[in-house]
Short mmCIF file of C-alpha atoms and ligand atoms in Angstrom, two decimals:
data_model
loop_
_atom_site.label_atom_id
_atom_site.label_comp_id
_atom_site.label_asym_id
_atom_site.label_seq_id
_atom_site.Cartn_x
_atom_site.Cartn_y
_atom_site.Cartn_z
CA MET A 1 18.25 -13.25 22.53
CA SER A 2 19.72 -9.82 23.06
CA ARG A 3 20.76 -7.86 19.99
CA ILE A 4 23.82 -5.71 19.63
CA VAL A 5 22.74 -2.20 18.63
CA TYR A 6 24.74 0.81 17.52
CA VAL A 7 24.47 4.07 19.47
CA ASN A 8 26.71 7.07 18.82
CA GLY A 9 29.85 5.17 17.90
CA GLU A 10 29.41 2.19 20.21
CA PHE A 11 28.16 -1.35 19.65
CA LEU A 12 26.25 -2.35 22.81
CA PRO A 13 23.81 -5.02 24.03
CA GLU A 14 20.33 -3.59 23.45
CA ASP A 15 19.52 -3.37 27.17
CA GLN A 16 22.61 -1.21 27.80
CA ALA A 17 22.07 1.26 24.96
CA LYS A 18 20.86 4.68 26.07
CA VAL A 19 19.54 7.88 24.50
CA SER A 20 18.81 11.08 26.43
CA VAL A 21 15.23 11.93 27.51
CA PHE A 22 16.01 15.38 26.05
CA ASP A 23 16.69 13.97 22.61
CA ARG A 24 14.80 16.04 20.01
CA GLY A 25 13.90 12.83 18.22
CA PHE A 26 11.95 11.81 21.33
CA LEU A 27 10.50 15.24 22.17
CA MET A 28 9.90 16.71 18.69
CA ALA A 29 10.14 13.83 16.18
CA ASP A 30 13.16 15.82 14.96
CA GLY A 31 14.92 13.07 13.10
CA VAL A 32 15.05 10.95 9.98
CA TYR A 33 15.44 7.25 9.33
CA GLU A 34 16.14 4.58 6.74
CA VAL A 35 15.31 0.89 6.55
CA THR A 36 17.65 -1.26 4.47
CA THR A 37 17.03 -4.90 3.68
CA VAL A 38 19.60 -7.65 4.14
CA ILE A 39 19.48 -10.71 1.90
CA ASP A 40 22.05 -13.49 2.40
CA GLY A 41 24.21 -11.19 4.53
CA LYS A 42 24.26 -8.38 1.96
CA LEU A 43 22.62 -4.95 1.79
CA VAL A 44 19.98 -4.28 -0.86
CA ASP A 45 20.00 -0.86 -2.61
CA PHE A 46 22.48 0.48 -0.06
CA ASP A 47 23.51 3.46 -2.18
CA GLY A 48 19.91 4.52 -2.75
CA HIS A 49 19.18 4.52 0.98
CA ALA A 50 22.44 6.32 1.77
CA ALA A 51 21.66 9.03 -0.81
CA ARG A 52 18.07 9.51 0.41
CA LEU A 53 19.34 9.82 3.99
CA VAL A 54 21.64 12.68 3.00
CA ARG A 55 18.74 14.37 1.20
CA SER A 56 16.33 13.95 4.15
CA LEU A 57 18.93 15.39 6.54
CA GLY A 58 19.64 18.30 4.21
CA GLU A 59 15.94 19.18 3.93
CA LEU A 60 15.90 19.51 7.75
CA ASP A 61 19.12 21.58 7.85
CA MET A 62 21.16 18.74 9.25
CA ASP A 63 24.56 17.50 8.13
CA ALA A 64 25.27 13.85 7.51
CA PRO A 65 27.13 12.53 10.57
CA HIS A 66 28.93 9.89 8.46
CA SER A 67 30.13 9.41 4.91
CA ARG A 68 28.66 6.70 2.65
CA ASP A 69 31.67 4.45 3.35
CA GLU A 70 31.43 4.96 7.11
CA TRP A 71 27.71 4.09 7.02
CA LEU A 72 28.51 0.97 5.02
CA ALA A 73 31.15 -0.10 7.56
CA ILE A 74 28.72 0.45 10.47
CA HIS A 75 25.98 -1.55 8.71
CA ARG A 76 28.38 -4.41 7.98
CA GLU A 77 29.77 -4.50 11.52
CA LEU A 78 26.24 -4.56 12.92
CA MET A 79 25.24 -7.43 10.59
CA HIS A 80 28.36 -9.31 11.61
CA ARG A 81 27.85 -8.80 15.37
CA ASN A 82 24.25 -10.00 15.11
CA ASP A 83 24.88 -12.83 12.63
CA LEU A 84 22.22 -11.23 10.49
CA GLU A 85 21.74 -13.14 7.25
CA ASN A 86 18.21 -11.98 6.37
CA GLY A 87 16.22 -9.09 7.74
CA LEU A 88 16.30 -5.34 8.11
CA ILE A 89 18.64 -2.67 9.39
CA TYR A 90 16.94 0.36 10.91
CA LEU A 91 18.95 3.59 11.04
CA GLN A 92 17.90 6.81 12.75
CA VAL A 93 19.62 10.17 13.00
CA THR A 94 18.15 12.87 15.23
CA ARG A 95 19.23 16.46 15.69
CA GLY A 96 20.49 15.56 19.17
CA ALA A 97 19.75 16.28 22.83
CA THR A 98 19.20 19.75 24.30
CA ASP A 99 16.81 21.29 26.84
CA ARG A 100 13.27 21.33 25.44
CA ASP A 101 12.62 24.33 23.21
CA PHE A 102 11.12 24.89 19.78
CA THR A 103 14.39 26.37 18.55
CA TRP A 104 17.63 24.49 18.78
CA PRO A 105 21.25 25.49 19.24
CA GLU A 106 23.25 25.24 16.00
CA GLY A 107 25.80 22.47 15.77
CA LEU A 108 24.19 20.08 18.21
CA GLU A 109 25.80 16.64 18.34
CA GLN A 110 23.45 14.32 16.48
CA THR A 111 22.15 11.04 17.88
CA VAL A 112 22.78 8.03 15.68
CA VAL A 113 21.09 4.70 16.33
CA LEU A 114 21.07 1.52 14.25
CA PHE A 115 19.56 -1.87 15.04
CA THR A 116 18.79 -5.11 13.24
CA GLN A 117 15.53 -7.03 12.83
CA ALA A 118 15.91 -10.64 11.71
CA LYS A 119 13.20 -11.63 9.22
CA ASN A 120 12.78 -14.07 6.39
CA VAL A 121 12.34 -11.27 3.89
CA THR A 122 12.15 -13.27 0.67
CA GLU A 123 9.59 -15.87 1.85
CA SER A 124 6.57 -13.77 2.75
CA PRO A 125 3.14 -15.35 3.35
CA ALA A 126 1.61 -11.92 2.57
CA ALA A 127 3.23 -11.92 -0.86
CA LYS A 128 1.89 -15.42 -1.57
CA ARG A 129 -1.72 -14.66 -0.67
CA GLY A 130 -1.81 -10.90 -1.34
CA ILE A 131 -2.92 -8.29 1.17
CA SER A 132 -6.11 -6.32 1.75
CA VAL A 133 -6.14 -2.56 2.26
CA ILE A 134 -8.67 0.01 3.40
CA SER A 135 -8.58 3.66 2.36
CA VAL A 136 -8.24 6.46 4.90
CA PRO A 137 -7.69 10.22 4.52
CA ASP A 138 -4.05 11.24 4.26
CA GLN A 139 -3.59 13.49 7.28
CA ARG A 140 0.21 13.60 7.33
CA TRP A 141 2.25 16.79 6.97
CA ARG A 142 3.05 18.16 3.50
CA ARG A 143 6.68 17.02 3.22
CA ARG A 144 6.27 13.27 2.91
CA ASP A 145 9.32 13.18 0.64
CA ILE A 146 11.44 13.61 3.79
CA LYS A 147 11.74 10.31 5.66
CA THR A 148 11.12 11.72 9.13
CA VAL A 149 10.36 9.67 12.23
CA GLN A 150 6.91 11.29 12.56
CA LEU A 151 5.08 8.01 12.06
CA LEU A 152 2.10 8.52 14.35
CA TYR A 153 -0.46 9.02 11.61
CA PRO A 154 0.75 6.07 9.50
CA SER A 155 0.75 3.93 12.68
CA MET A 156 -2.83 4.97 13.51
CA ALA A 157 -3.93 4.30 9.93
CA LYS A 158 -2.38 0.84 9.89
CA MET A 159 -3.84 0.06 13.31
CA ALA A 160 -7.29 1.11 12.03
CA ALA A 161 -6.80 -1.21 9.05
CA VAL A 162 -5.84 -4.16 11.24
CA ARG A 163 -8.76 -3.50 13.61
CA ALA A 164 -11.04 -3.49 10.55
CA GLY A 165 -9.70 -6.92 9.55
CA ALA A 166 -7.44 -5.64 6.74
CA ASP A 167 -3.65 -5.67 6.42
CA ASP A 168 -2.82 -2.06 5.64
CA ALA A 169 -4.22 1.31 4.61
CA TRP A 170 -3.89 3.41 1.46
CA LEU A 171 -3.91 7.13 2.11
CA VAL A 172 -6.16 9.35 0.02
CA GLU A 173 -5.86 13.10 -0.55
CA ASP A 174 -8.06 15.25 -2.84
CA GLY A 175 -9.64 12.05 -4.17
CA PHE A 176 -6.37 10.37 -5.16
CA VAL A 177 -4.23 7.71 -3.51
CA THR A 178 -0.92 9.13 -2.28
CA GLU A 179 0.73 5.93 -0.99
CA GLY A 180 0.43 3.20 1.64
CA THR A 181 1.21 3.75 5.32
CA SER A 182 4.79 2.55 4.76
CA ASN A 183 4.96 1.69 1.07
CA ASN A 184 4.30 3.03 -2.42
CA ALA A 185 1.06 2.05 -4.21
CA TYR A 186 0.51 0.78 -7.78
CA ILE A 187 -2.22 -0.53 -10.04
CA VAL A 188 -2.03 -2.49 -13.29
CA LYS A 189 -4.60 -2.11 -16.08
CA GLY A 190 -4.26 -3.64 -19.53
CA GLY A 191 -0.61 -4.46 -18.79
CA ARG A 192 0.20 -0.83 -17.95
CA ILE A 193 1.65 -0.09 -14.50
CA VAL A 194 0.32 3.10 -12.90
CA THR A 195 1.87 4.73 -9.83
CA ARG A 196 1.75 8.26 -8.45
CA ASP A 197 4.38 10.67 -9.76
CA LEU A 198 7.12 11.94 -7.45
CA SER A 199 6.50 15.16 -5.50
CA HIS A 200 6.42 16.33 -1.87
CA ASP A 201 3.21 14.25 -1.50
CA ILE A 202 4.93 10.86 -1.25
CA LEU A 203 8.15 9.25 -0.12
CA HIS A 204 10.46 8.63 -3.07
CA GLY A 205 10.74 4.90 -2.50
CA ILE A 206 14.09 3.31 -3.21
CA THR A 207 12.27 0.08 -4.08
CA ARG A 208 9.92 2.10 -6.32
CA ALA A 209 12.86 3.47 -8.31
CA ALA A 210 14.38 0.00 -8.77
CA VAL A 211 11.09 -1.72 -9.61
CA LEU A 212 10.14 0.91 -12.21
CA ARG A 213 13.60 0.60 -13.77
CA TYR A 214 13.30 -3.20 -13.98
CA ALA A 215 9.75 -2.91 -15.34
CA ARG A 216 10.88 -0.57 -18.13
CA GLU A 217 13.86 -2.80 -18.90
CA ALA A 218 11.41 -5.71 -19.26
CA GLN A 219 9.43 -3.61 -21.80
CA MET A 220 6.49 -3.08 -19.43
CA GLU A 221 4.70 0.24 -19.80
CA VAL A 222 4.87 2.53 -16.75
CA VAL A 223 2.73 5.65 -16.26
CA GLU A 224 3.46 7.96 -13.32
CA ARG A 225 0.22 9.72 -12.38
CA PRO A 226 -2.26 9.73 -9.50
CA PHE A 227 -5.15 7.22 -9.42
CA THR A 228 -8.35 6.93 -7.38
CA ILE A 229 -9.59 4.12 -5.14
CA GLU A 230 -12.37 3.41 -7.68
CA GLU A 231 -9.84 3.06 -10.49
CA ALA A 232 -7.76 0.74 -8.30
CA GLN A 233 -10.80 -1.40 -7.44
CA ALA A 234 -11.51 -1.79 -11.18
CA ALA A 235 -7.86 -2.55 -12.07
CA ASP A 236 -6.52 -5.96 -13.11
CA GLU A 237 -3.97 -5.91 -10.29
CA ALA A 238 -2.69 -3.74 -7.48
CA PHE A 239 0.49 -3.94 -5.44
CA ILE A 240 2.80 -2.12 -3.03
CA THR A 241 6.56 -1.77 -2.81
CA SER A 242 8.94 -1.05 0.06
CA ALA A 243 12.31 -2.18 1.34
CA SER A 244 10.64 -4.57 3.78
CA SER A 245 7.85 -5.93 1.54
CA PHE A 246 9.62 -5.79 -1.88
CA VAL A 247 6.68 -6.17 -4.27
CA THR A 248 3.53 -7.40 -2.50
CA PRO A 249 0.19 -7.88 -4.30
CA VAL A 250 -2.94 -6.10 -3.03
CA VAL A 251 -6.00 -8.27 -3.64
CA LYS A 252 -8.74 -6.35 -1.84
CA ILE A 253 -9.41 -2.60 -1.53
CA ASP A 254 -12.16 -1.37 0.82
CA GLY A 255 -13.75 -4.84 0.65
CA THR A 256 -13.75 -5.00 -3.18
CA THR A 257 -11.79 -7.80 -4.80
CA VAL A 258 -9.16 -6.63 -7.29
CA GLY A 259 -8.93 -8.64 -10.53
CA LEU A 260 -9.24 -12.35 -9.85
CA GLY A 261 -8.66 -11.90 -6.12
CA GLY A 262 -5.17 -13.42 -6.00
CA PRO A 263 -1.63 -12.23 -6.76
CA GLY A 264 -1.55 -11.22 -10.43
CA PRO A 265 1.11 -12.01 -13.06
CA VAL A 266 2.65 -8.52 -13.21
CA ALA A 267 3.16 -8.22 -9.45
CA LYS A 268 4.49 -11.79 -9.26
CA ARG A 269 6.94 -11.20 -12.10
CA LEU A 270 8.14 -7.86 -10.68
CA ARG A 271 8.67 -9.46 -7.29
CA GLU A 272 10.78 -12.23 -8.84
CA ILE A 273 12.82 -9.79 -10.93
CA TYR A 274 13.31 -7.46 -7.97
CA ILE A 275 14.53 -10.24 -5.66
CA ASP A 276 16.82 -11.76 -8.34
CA GLU A 277 18.36 -8.43 -9.27
CA SER A 278 18.69 -7.36 -5.63
CA ARG A 279 20.57 -10.54 -4.79
CA LYS A 280 22.99 -9.84 -7.64
CA ALA A 281 23.53 -6.16 -6.84
CA ALA A 282 23.57 -6.34 -3.01
CA VAL A 283 26.78 -5.20 -1.31
N1 LIG B 301 8.88 2.50 4.80
N2 LIG B 301 6.24 5.32 1.51
C1 LIG B 301 6.33 5.42 2.84
C2 LIG B 301 5.42 6.34 3.56
C3 LIG B 301 7.28 4.63 3.53
O1 LIG B 301 7.37 4.72 4.86
C4 LIG B 301 8.10 3.73 2.81
C5 LIG B 301 9.14 2.88 3.47
C6 LIG B 301 7.96 3.67 1.40
C7 LIG B 301 8.81 2.78 0.55
O2 LIG B 301 10.14 3.25 0.48
P1 LIG B 301 11.37 2.25 0.26
O3 LIG B 301 11.07 1.50 -0.99
O4 LIG B 301 12.54 3.14 0.12
O5 LIG B 301 11.42 1.34 1.47
C8 LIG B 301 7.02 4.49 0.79
C9 LIG B 301 9.84 1.72 5.54
C10 LIG B 301 10.12 0.40 4.94
C11 LIG B 301 9.39 1.65 6.99
O6 LIG B 301 8.92 2.66 7.47
O7 LIG B 301 9.52 0.61 7.63
#
């Protein structure tokens, strides 16, 4: 089945959509992206993703090509044209196309692409059984707070994890976990939730912000500080969050079983709360 995708103002069948070979997104990874989840035909945390997009663009000296309301209208039209009830919407903005050079002309026309991925987001086998992760050095650039399309290192890390028989990788820098390849990382010890504090070292997850807010509202204790792989292996629970995985338990780290080896009560409860609240607040 062919999808309808959005490219620079047009809704087109995916095999007719085109982007220039000179696009700086293609040649230089000069672009940013967002992934927003759709549950029951509605967008989860839309405003958070829209705000982070503006910030990412600004950090790279790019303007936002559309207003929040225009983005919302494009997302909704794309959902409608693809009959998307559950899944993801991927959005990418690049600086645009120009002859290859390290500098770029000011005021280039940006390239805007959106497409859908149908997926049963709420019923995840990984969330039911929990995932295993391996640790690898974090070799990404130093501005991980900007959601750029430079995903080669995270892709290689996840591929290494899958080849090693695991599900994903946690990235480690100076002895501490930064985050997962495409998610934020957490541990739970004695009922206390620990996750790395916000800085340029990690992506400021939209799901992270919501989950920590719900956790605090439910009187759970949250501590934002770095933790090591050893501390995670000795924790009662571990989990990840992202738009596509919500809250997903981590049950094995570098071959060591975490807690009782299955999804723990804190991760399960946070997943339930997150999905319930997201359904209510989706637009
Ligand atoms: N990834 N950290 C990294 C490095 C990420 O790539 C992501 C999201 C997150 C979680 O952010 P959020 O909760 O806003 O989705 C953390 C998306 C889902 C992706 O690349 O597919």
